[in-house]
PDB file of C-alpha atoms in Angstrom:
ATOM      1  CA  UNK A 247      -0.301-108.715 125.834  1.00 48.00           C
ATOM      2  CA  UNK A 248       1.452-106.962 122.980  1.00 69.00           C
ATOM      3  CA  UNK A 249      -1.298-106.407 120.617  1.00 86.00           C
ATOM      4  CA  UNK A 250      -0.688-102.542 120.392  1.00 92.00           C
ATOM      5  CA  UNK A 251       2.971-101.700 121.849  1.00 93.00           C
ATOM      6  CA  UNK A 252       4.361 -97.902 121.947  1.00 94.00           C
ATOM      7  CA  UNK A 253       7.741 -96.355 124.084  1.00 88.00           C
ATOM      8  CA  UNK A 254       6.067 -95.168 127.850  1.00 85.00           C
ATOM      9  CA  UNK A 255       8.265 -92.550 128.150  1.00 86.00           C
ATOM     10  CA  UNK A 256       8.392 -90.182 129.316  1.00 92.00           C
ATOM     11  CA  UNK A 257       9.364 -88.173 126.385  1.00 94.00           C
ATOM     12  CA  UNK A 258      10.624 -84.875 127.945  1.00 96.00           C
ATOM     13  CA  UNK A 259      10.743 -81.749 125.340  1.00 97.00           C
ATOM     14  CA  UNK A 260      11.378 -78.273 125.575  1.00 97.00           C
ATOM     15  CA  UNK A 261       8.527 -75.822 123.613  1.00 97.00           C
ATOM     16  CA  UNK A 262       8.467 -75.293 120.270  1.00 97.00           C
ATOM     17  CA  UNK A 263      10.136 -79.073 119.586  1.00 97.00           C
ATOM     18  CA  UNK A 264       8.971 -81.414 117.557  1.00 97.00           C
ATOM     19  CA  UNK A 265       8.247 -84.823 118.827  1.00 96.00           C
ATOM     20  CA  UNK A 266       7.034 -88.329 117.026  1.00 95.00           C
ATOM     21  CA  UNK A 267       5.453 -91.373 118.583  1.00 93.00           C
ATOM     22  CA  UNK A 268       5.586 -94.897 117.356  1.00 94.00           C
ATOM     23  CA  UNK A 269       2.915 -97.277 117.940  1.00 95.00           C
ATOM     24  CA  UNK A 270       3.464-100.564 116.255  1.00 95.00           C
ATOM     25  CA  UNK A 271       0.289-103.622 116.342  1.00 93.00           C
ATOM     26  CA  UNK A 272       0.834-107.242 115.922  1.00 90.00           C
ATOM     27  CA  UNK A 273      -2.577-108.191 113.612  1.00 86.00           C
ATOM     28  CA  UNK A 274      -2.424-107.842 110.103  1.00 86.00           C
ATOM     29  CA  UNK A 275      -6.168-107.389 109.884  1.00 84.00           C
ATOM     30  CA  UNK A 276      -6.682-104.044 111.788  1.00 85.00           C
ATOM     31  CA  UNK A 277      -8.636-101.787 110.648  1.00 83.00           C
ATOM     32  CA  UNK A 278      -9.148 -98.676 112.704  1.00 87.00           C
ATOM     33  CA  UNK A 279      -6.418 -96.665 114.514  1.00 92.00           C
ATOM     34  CA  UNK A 280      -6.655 -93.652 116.520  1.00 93.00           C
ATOM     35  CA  UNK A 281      -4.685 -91.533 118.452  1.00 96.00           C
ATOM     36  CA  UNK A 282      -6.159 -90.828 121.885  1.00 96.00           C
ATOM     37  CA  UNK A 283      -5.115 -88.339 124.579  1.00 97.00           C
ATOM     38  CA  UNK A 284      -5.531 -89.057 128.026  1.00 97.00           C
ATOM     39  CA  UNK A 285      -4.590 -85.922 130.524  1.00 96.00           C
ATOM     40  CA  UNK A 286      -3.657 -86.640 134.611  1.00 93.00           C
ATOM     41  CA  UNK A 287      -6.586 -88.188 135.997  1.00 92.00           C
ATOM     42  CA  UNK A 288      -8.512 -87.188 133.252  1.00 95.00           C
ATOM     43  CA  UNK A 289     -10.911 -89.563 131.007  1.00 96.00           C
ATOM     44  CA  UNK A 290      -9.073 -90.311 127.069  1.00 96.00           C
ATOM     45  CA  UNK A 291     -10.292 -88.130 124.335  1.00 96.00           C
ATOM     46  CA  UNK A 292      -9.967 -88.695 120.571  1.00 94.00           C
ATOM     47  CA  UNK A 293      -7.274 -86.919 119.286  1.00 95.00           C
ATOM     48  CA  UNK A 294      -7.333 -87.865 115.635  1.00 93.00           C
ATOM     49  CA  UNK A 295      -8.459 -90.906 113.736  1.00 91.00           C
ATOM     50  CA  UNK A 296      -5.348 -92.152 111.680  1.00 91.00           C
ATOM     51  CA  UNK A 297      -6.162 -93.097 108.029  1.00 85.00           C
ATOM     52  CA  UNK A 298      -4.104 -94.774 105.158  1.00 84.00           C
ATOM     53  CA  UNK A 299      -3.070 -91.811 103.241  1.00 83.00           C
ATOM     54  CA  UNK A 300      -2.265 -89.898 106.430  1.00 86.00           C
ATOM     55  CA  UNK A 301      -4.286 -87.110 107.922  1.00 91.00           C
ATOM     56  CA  UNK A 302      -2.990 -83.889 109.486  1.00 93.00           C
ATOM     57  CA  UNK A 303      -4.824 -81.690 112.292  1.00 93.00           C
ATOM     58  CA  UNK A 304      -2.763 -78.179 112.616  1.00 96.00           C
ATOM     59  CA  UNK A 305       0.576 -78.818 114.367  1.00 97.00           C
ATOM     60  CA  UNK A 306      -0.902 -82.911 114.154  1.00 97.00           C
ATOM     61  CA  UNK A 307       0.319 -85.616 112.066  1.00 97.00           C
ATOM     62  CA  UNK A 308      -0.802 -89.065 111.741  1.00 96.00           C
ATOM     63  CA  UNK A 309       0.680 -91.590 109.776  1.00 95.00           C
ATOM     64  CA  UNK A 310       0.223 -95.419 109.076  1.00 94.00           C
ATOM     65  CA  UNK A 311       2.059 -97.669 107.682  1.00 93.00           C
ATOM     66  CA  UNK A 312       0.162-101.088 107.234  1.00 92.00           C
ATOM     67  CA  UNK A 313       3.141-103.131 105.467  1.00 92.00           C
ATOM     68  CA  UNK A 314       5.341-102.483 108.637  1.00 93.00           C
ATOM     69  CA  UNK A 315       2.037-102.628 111.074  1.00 93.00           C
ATOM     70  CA  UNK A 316       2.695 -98.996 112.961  1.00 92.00           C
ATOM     71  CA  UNK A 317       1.634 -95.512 113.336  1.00 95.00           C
ATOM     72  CA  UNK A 318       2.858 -92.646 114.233  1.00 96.00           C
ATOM     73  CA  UNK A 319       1.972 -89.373 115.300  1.00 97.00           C
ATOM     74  CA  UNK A 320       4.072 -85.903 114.942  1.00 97.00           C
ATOM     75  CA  UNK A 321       3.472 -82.853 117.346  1.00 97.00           C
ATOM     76  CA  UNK A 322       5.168 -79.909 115.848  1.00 98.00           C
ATOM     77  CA  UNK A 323       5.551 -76.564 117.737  1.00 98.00           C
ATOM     78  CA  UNK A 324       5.249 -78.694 120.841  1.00 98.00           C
ATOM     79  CA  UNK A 325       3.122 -76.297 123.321  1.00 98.00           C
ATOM     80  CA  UNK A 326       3.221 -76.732 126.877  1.00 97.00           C
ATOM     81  CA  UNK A 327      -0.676 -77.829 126.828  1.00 97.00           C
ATOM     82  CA  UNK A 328       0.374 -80.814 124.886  1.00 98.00           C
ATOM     83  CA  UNK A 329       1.495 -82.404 128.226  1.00 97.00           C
ATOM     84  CA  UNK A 330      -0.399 -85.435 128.233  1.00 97.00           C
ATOM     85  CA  UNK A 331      -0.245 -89.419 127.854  1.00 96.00           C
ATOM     86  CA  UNK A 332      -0.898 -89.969 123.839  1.00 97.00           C
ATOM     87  CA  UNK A 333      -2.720 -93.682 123.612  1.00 96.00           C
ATOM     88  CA  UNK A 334      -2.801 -95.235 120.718  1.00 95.00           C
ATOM     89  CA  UNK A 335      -5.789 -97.664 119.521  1.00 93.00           C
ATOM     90  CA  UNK A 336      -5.917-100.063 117.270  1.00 91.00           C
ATOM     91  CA  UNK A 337      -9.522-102.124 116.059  1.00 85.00           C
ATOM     92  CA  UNK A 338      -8.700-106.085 115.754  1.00 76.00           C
ATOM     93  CA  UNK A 339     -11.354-108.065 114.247  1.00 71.00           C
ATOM     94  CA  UNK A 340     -12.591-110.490 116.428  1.00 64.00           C
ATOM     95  CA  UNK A 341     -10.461-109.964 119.584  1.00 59.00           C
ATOM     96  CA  UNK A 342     -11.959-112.262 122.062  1.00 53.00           C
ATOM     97  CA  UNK A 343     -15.179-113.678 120.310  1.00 49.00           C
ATOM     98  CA  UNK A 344     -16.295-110.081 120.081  1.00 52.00           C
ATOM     99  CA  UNK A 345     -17.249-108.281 116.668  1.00 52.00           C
ATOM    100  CA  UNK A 346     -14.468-106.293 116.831  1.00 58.00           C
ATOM    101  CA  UNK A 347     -12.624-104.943 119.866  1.00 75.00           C
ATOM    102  CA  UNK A 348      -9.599-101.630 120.572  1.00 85.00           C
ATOM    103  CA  UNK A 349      -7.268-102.349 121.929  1.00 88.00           C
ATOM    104  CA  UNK A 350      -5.713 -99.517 123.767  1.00 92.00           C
ATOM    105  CA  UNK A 351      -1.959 -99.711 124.292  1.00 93.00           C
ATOM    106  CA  UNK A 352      -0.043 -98.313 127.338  1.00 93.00           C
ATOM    107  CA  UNK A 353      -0.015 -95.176 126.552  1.00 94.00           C
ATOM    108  CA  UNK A 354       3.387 -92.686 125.750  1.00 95.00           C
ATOM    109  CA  UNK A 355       3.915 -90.242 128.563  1.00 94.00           C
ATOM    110  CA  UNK A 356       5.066 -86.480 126.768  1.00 96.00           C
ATOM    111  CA  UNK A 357       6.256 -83.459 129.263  1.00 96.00           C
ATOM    112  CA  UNK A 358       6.599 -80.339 127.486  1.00 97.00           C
ATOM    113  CA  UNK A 359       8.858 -77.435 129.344  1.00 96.00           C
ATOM    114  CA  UNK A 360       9.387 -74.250 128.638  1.00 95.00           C
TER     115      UNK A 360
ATOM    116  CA  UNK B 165     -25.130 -82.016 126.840  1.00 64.00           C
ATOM    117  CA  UNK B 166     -23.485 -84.176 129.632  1.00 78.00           C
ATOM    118  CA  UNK B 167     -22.142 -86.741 127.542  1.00 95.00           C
ATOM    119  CA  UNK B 168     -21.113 -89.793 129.593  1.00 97.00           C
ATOM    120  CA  UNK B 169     -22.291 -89.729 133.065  1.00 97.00           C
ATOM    121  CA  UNK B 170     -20.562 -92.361 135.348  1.00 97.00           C
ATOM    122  CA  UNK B 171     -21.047 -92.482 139.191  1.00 96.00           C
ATOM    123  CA  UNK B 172     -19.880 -92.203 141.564  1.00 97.00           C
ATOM    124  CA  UNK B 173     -16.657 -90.463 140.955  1.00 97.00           C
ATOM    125  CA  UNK B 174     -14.598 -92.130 143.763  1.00 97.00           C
ATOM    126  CA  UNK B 175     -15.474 -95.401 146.424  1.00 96.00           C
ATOM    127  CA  UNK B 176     -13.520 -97.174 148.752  1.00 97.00           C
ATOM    128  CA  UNK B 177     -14.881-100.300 149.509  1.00 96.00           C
ATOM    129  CA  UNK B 178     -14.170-103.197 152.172  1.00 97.00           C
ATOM    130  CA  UNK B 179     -13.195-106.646 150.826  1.00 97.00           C
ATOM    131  CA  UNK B 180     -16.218-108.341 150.254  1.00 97.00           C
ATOM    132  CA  UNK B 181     -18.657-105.351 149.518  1.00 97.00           C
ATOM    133  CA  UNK B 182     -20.328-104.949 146.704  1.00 96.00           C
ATOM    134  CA  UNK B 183     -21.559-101.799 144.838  1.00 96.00           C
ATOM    135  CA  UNK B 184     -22.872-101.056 141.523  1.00 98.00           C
ATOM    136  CA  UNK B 185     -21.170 -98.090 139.102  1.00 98.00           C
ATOM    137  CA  UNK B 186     -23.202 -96.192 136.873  1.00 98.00           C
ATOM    138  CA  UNK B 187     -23.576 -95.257 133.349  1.00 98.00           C
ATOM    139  CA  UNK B 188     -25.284 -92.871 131.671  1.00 98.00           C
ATOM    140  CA  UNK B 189     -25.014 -91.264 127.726  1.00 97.00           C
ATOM    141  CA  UNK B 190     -27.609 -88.986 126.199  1.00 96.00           C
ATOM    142  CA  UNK B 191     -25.874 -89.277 122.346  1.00 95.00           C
ATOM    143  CA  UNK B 192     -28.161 -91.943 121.437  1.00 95.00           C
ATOM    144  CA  UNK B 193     -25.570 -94.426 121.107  1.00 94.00           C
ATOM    145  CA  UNK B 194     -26.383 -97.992 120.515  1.00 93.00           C
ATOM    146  CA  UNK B 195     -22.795 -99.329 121.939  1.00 92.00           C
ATOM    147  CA  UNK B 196     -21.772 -99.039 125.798  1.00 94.00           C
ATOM    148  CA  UNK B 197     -18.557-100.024 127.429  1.00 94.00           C
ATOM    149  CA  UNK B 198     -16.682-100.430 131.023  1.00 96.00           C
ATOM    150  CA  UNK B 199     -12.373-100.585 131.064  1.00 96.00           C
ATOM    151  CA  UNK B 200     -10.649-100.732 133.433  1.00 97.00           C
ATOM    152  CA  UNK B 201      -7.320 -98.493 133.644  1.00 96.00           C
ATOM    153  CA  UNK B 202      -4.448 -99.508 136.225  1.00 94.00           C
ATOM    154  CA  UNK B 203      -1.223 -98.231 136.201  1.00 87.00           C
ATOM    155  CA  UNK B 204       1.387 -99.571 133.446  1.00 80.00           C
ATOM    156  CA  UNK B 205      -1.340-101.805 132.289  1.00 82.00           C
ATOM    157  CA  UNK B 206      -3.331 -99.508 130.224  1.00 85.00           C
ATOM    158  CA  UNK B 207      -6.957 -99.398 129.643  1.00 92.00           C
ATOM    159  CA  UNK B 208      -8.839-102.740 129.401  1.00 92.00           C
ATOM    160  CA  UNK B 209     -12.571-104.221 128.283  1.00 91.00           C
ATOM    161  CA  UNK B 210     -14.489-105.292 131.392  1.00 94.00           C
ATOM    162  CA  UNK B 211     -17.632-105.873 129.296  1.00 93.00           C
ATOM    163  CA  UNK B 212     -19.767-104.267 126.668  1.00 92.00           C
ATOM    164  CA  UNK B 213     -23.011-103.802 125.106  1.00 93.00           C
ATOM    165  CA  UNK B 214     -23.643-103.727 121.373  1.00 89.00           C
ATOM    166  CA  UNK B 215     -27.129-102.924 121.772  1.00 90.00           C
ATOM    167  CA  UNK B 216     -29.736-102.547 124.417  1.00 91.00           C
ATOM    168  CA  UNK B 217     -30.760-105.934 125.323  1.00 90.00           C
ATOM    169  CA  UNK B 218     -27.379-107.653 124.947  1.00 91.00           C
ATOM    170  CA  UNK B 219     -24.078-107.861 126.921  1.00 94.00           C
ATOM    171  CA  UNK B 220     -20.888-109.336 126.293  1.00 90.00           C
ATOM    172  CA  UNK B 221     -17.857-110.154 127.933  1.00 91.00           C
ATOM    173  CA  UNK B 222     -14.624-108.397 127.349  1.00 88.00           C
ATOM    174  CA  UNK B 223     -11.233-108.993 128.189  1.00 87.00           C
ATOM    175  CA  UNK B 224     -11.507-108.882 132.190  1.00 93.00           C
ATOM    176  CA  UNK B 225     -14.401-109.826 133.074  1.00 95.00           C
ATOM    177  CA  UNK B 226     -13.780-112.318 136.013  1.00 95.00           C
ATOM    178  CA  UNK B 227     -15.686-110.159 138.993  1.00 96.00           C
ATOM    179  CA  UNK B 228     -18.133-108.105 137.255  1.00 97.00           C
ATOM    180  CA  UNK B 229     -21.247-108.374 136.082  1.00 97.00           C
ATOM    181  CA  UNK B 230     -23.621-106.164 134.328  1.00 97.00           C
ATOM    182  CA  UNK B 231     -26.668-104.562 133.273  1.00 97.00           C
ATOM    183  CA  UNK B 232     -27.433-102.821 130.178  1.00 96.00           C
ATOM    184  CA  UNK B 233     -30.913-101.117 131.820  1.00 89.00           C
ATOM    185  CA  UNK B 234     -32.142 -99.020 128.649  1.00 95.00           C
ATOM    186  CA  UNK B 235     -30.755 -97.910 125.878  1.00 96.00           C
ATOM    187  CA  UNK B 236     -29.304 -95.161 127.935  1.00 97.00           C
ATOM    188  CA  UNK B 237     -28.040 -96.800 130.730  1.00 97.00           C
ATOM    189  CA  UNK B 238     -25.289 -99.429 131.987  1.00 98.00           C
ATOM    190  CA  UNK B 239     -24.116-100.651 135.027  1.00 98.00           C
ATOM    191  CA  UNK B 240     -21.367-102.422 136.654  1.00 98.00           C
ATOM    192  CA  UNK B 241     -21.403-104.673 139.826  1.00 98.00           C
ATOM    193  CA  UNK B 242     -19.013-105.811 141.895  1.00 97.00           C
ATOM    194  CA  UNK B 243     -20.265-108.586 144.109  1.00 93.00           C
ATOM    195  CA  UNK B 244     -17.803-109.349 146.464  1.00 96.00           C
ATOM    196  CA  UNK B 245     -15.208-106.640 145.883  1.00 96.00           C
ATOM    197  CA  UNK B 246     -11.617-107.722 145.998  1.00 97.00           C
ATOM    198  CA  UNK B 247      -7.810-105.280 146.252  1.00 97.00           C
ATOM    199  CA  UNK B 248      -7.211-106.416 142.602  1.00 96.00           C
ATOM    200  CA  UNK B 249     -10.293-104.397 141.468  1.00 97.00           C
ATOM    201  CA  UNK B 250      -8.426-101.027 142.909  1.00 97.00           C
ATOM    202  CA  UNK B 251      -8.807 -99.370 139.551  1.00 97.00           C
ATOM    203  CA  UNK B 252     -10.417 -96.490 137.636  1.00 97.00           C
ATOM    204  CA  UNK B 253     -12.848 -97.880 135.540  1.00 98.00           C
ATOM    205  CA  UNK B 254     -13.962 -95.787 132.261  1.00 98.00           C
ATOM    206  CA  UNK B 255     -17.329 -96.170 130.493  1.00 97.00           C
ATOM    207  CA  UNK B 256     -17.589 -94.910 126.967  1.00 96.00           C
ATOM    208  CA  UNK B 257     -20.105 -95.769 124.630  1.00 95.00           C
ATOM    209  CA  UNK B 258     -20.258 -95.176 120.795  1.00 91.00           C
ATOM    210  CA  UNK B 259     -23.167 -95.773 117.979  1.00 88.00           C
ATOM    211  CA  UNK B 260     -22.165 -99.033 117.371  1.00 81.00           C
ATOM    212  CA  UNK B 261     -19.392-101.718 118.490  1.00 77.00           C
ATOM    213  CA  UNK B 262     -17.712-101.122 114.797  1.00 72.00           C
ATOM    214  CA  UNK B 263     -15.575 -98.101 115.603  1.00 75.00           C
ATOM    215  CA  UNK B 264     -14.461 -96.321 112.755  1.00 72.00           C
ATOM    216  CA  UNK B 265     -13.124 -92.705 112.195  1.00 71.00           C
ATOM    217  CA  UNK B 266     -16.803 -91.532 112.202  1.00 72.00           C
ATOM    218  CA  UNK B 267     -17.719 -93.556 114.810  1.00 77.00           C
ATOM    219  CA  UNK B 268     -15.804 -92.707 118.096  1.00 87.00           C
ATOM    220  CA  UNK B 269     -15.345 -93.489 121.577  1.00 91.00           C
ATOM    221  CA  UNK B 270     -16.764 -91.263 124.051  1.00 94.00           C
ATOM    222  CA  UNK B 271     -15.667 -91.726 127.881  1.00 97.00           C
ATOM    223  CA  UNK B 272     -17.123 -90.751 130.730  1.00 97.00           C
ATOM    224  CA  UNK B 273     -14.632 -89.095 133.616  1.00 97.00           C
ATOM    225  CA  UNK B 274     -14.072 -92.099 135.710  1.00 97.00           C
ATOM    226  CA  UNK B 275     -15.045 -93.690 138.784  1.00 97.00           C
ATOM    227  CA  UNK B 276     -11.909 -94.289 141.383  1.00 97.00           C
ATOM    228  CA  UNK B 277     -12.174 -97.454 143.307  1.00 97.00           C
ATOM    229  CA  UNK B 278     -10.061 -98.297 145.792  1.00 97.00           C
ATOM    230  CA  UNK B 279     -11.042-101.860 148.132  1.00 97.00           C
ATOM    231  CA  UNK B 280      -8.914-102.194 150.845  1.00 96.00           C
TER     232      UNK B 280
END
């Protein structure tokens, strides 16, 4: 399945980096994306919705970039409390017979040291 | 408020026991949802619920079955429980099955299965 792909990992960074994830999706029809954070054993949690002219949450970028089919997501200032797995989730339209569907992909594994 | 409510929190099971996981929001959302989350696989739709009085199947559904009980509440059953459905399985609801930047995903903390 490569409806949503991103790099696992694990991106290893020392504090105060900053750090950018690619997430790229295959159908041209999406139209919701979101950036999800999922800590160790821990249930996913929205981080930030991504929208087409780019949104920005403190030291949190999103981006999109429909003609190429990716987003991205920038962590500046990189804290050690942004250890985590970043998902990244993408709406397509009709995925399985369903009204609409997110697909989640694997998930990029980020390790912040001090 | 609680949320997402999912129990039990962890099971091991015997091949070929069954045993029912359960759901619980208090948002008032229309939409409910069970994934699935194994290692390098990511997380994947079991089944969902629109709305209360209708179920649909999702990605992985071979296995399961479920219930949407209320407008509250969903369960998931596993019949005849197999190794392959050693998982931890999510449910999340949301007001409706059209997720959108104001309408969001919320998961409960996950129930750890294990059938040996």
């Amino acid at each position: 399945r490569k409806e949503v792909e991103q790099d696992p990992g694990p991106f290893n960074v020392p504090e105060g980096a900053t750090v950018a994830f690619n997430c790229t999706y295959s159908n041209s029809a999406s139209q919701s994306f979101f950036w999800y954070r999922q800590d160790c054993r821990k249930e996913p949690k929205l981080l930030m919705s991504v929208y087409s002219s780019g949104n920005e949450d403190g030291r949190f970028t999103a981006q999109l970039n429909r003609a190429s089919q990716y987003i991205s997501l920038l962590i500046r200032d990189s804290k050690l409390s942004d250890s985590a797995t970043y998902l990244c989730v993408v709406n397509i339209p009709n995925y399985g017979g369903s009204q609409g569907n997110l697909i989640f992909g694997k998930g990029t594994k980020l390790s912040v040291k001090p | 408020n609680a949320g997402v409510t999912q129990t039990p929190k962890f099971q091991v099971l015997k091949t070929g026991q069954s045993m029912t996981l359960q759901c619980a929001q208090d948002m008032n959302h229309n939409s409910m949802y069970w994934y699935r989350q194994d290692p390098g696989m990511g997380l994947r739709l079991i089944y969902y619920s629109a709305s209360e009085g209708t179920t649909d199947k999702g990605e992985v559904p071979n296995g399961y079955n479920v219930s949407r009980l209320n407008k509250r509440e969903f369960s998931l059953r596993l019949e005849s429980a197999a190794p392959s459905q050693t998982s931890v399985y999510f449910c999340a609801s949301s007001e409706t099955v059209l997720v959108s930047g104001a309408n969001v995903l919320t998961f409960g903390a996950g129930s750890r299965l294990t059938v040996l």
